[in-house]
mmCIF file of C-alpha atoms in Angstrom:
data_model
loop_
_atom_site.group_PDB
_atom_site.id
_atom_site.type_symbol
_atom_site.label_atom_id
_atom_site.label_comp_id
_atom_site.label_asym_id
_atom_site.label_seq_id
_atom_site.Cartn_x
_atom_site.Cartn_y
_atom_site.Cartn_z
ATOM 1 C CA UNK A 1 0.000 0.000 0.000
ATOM 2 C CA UNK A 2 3.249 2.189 -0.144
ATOM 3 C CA UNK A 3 2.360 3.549 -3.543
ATOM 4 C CA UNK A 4 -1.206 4.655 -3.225
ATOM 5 C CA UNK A 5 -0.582 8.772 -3.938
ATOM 6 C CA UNK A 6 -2.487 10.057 -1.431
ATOM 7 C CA UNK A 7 -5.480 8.954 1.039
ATOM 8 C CA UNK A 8 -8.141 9.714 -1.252
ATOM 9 C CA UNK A 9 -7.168 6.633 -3.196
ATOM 10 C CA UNK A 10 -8.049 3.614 -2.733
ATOM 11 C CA UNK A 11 -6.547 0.618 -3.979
ATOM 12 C CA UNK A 12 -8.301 -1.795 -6.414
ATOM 13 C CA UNK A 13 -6.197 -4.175 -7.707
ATOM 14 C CA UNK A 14 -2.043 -4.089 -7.654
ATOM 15 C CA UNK A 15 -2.559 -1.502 -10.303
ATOM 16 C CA UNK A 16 -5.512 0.247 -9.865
ATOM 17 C CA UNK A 17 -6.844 3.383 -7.627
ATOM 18 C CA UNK A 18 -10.007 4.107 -7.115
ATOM 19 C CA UNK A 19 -10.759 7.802 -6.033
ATOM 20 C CA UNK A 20 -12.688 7.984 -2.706
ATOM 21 C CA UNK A 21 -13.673 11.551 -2.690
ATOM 22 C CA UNK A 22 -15.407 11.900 -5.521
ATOM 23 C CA UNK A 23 -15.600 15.708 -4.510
ATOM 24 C CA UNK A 24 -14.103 17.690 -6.424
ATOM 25 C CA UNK A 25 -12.750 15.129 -8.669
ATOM 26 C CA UNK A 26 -14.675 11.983 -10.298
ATOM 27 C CA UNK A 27 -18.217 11.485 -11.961
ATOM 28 C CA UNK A 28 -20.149 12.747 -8.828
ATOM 29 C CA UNK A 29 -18.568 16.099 -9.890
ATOM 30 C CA UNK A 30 -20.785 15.812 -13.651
ATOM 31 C CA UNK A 31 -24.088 14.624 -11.662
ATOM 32 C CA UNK A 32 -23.653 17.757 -9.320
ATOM 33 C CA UNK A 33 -23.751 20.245 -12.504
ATOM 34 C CA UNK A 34 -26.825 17.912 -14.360
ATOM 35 C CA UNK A 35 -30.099 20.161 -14.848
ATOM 36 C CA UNK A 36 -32.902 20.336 -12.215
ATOM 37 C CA UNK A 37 -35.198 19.832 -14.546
ATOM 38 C CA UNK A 38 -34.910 15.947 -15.694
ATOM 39 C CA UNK A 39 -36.647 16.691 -18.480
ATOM 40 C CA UNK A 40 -33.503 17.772 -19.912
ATOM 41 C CA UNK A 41 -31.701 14.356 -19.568
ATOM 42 C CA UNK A 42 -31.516 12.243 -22.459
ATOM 43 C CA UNK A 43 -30.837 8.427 -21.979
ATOM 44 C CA UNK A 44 -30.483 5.394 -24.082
ATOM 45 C CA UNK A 45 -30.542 7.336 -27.189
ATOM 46 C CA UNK A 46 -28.891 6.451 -30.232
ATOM 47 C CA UNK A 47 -26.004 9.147 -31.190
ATOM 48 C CA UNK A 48 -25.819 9.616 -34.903
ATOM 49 C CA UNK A 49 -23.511 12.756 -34.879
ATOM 50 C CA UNK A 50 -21.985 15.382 -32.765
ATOM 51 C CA UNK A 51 -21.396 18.355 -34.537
ATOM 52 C CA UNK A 52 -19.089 21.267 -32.446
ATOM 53 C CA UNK A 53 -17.304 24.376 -32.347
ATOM 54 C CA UNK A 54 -16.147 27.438 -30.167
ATOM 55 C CA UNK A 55 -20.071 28.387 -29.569
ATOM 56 C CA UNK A 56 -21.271 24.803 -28.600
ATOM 57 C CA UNK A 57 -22.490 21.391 -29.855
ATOM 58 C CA UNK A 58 -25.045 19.496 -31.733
ATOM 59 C CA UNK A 59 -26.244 15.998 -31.029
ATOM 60 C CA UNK A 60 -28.168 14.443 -33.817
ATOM 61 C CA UNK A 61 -29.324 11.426 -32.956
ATOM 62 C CA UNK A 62 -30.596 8.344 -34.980
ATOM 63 C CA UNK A 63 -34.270 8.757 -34.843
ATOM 64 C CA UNK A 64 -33.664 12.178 -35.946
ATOM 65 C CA UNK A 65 -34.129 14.692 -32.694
ATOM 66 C CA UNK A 66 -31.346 17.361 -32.933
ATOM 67 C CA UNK A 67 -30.171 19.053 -29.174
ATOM 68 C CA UNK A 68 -28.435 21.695 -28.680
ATOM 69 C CA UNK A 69 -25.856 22.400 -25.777
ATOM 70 C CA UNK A 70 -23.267 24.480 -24.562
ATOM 71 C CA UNK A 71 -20.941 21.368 -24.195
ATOM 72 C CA UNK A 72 -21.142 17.321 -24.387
ATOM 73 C CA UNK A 73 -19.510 14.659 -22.530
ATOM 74 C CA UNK A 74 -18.886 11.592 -24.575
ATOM 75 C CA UNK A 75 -18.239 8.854 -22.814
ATOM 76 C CA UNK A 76 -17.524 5.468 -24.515
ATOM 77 C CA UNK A 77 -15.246 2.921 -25.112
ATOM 78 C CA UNK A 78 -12.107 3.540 -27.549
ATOM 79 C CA UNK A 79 -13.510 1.199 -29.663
ATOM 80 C CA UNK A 80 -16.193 3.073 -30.719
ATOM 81 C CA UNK A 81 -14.362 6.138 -31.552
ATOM 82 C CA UNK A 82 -12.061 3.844 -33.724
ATOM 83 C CA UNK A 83 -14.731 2.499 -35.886
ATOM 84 C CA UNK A 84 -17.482 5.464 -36.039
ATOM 85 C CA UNK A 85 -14.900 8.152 -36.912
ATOM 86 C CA UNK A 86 -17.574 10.021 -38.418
ATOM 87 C CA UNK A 87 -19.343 10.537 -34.976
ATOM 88 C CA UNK A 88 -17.514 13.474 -34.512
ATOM 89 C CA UNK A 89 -17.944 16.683 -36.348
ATOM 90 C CA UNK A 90 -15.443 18.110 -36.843
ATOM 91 C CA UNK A 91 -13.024 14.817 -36.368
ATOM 92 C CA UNK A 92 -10.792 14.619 -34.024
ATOM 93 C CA UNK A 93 -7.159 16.439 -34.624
ATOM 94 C CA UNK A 94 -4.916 13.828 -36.689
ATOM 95 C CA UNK A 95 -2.784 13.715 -33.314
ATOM 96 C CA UNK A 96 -5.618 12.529 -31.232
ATOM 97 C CA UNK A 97 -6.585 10.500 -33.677
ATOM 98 C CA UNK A 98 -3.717 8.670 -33.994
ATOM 99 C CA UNK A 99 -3.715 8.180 -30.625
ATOM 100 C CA UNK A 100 -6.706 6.197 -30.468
ATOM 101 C CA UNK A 101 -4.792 3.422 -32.809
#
């Protein structure tokens, strides 16, 4: 247990760390900023496109719904950003890109 960094780690496995206080770091920190209003929560919906610039983002998604936001978290597996490289609008900098290889 010599290596853990600090005591808000916790260890997992020989190489892992789990963070303990989720607060102010880990997913808590993305439910604490969510909307009041539910309403505004989309789940289990089918991503077609994310389109996104300096003045925010565009979610198109497969049944056709467009939303708008100031910002998007994305949040899947590498895989999937290897073999939908059009999910992304535009794609990811050839740097990042190639990092994802």
């Amino acid at each position: 247990l010599h290596n853990i960094p600090d005591q808000s780690y916790e260890q997992y496995a020989p190489d892992d760390f789990f963070v303990v206080d989720q607060h102010p770091r880990g997913f808590a920190r993305l439910v604490d900023d969510l909307p009041v209003d539910a309403s505004k929560v989309v789940l289990n919906a089918a991503v077609s496109q994310i389109q996104y610039d300096s003045f925010g983002s565009l979610v198109m998604l497969a049944n056709g719904t467009q939303l708008e936001a100031d910002a998007v978290v994305v949040t899947v597996p590498v895989g999937v950003l290897q073999q939908h490289t059009d999910l992304l609008n535009p794609p990811l900098a050839a740097s990042q890109a190639a990092a994802l290889q």
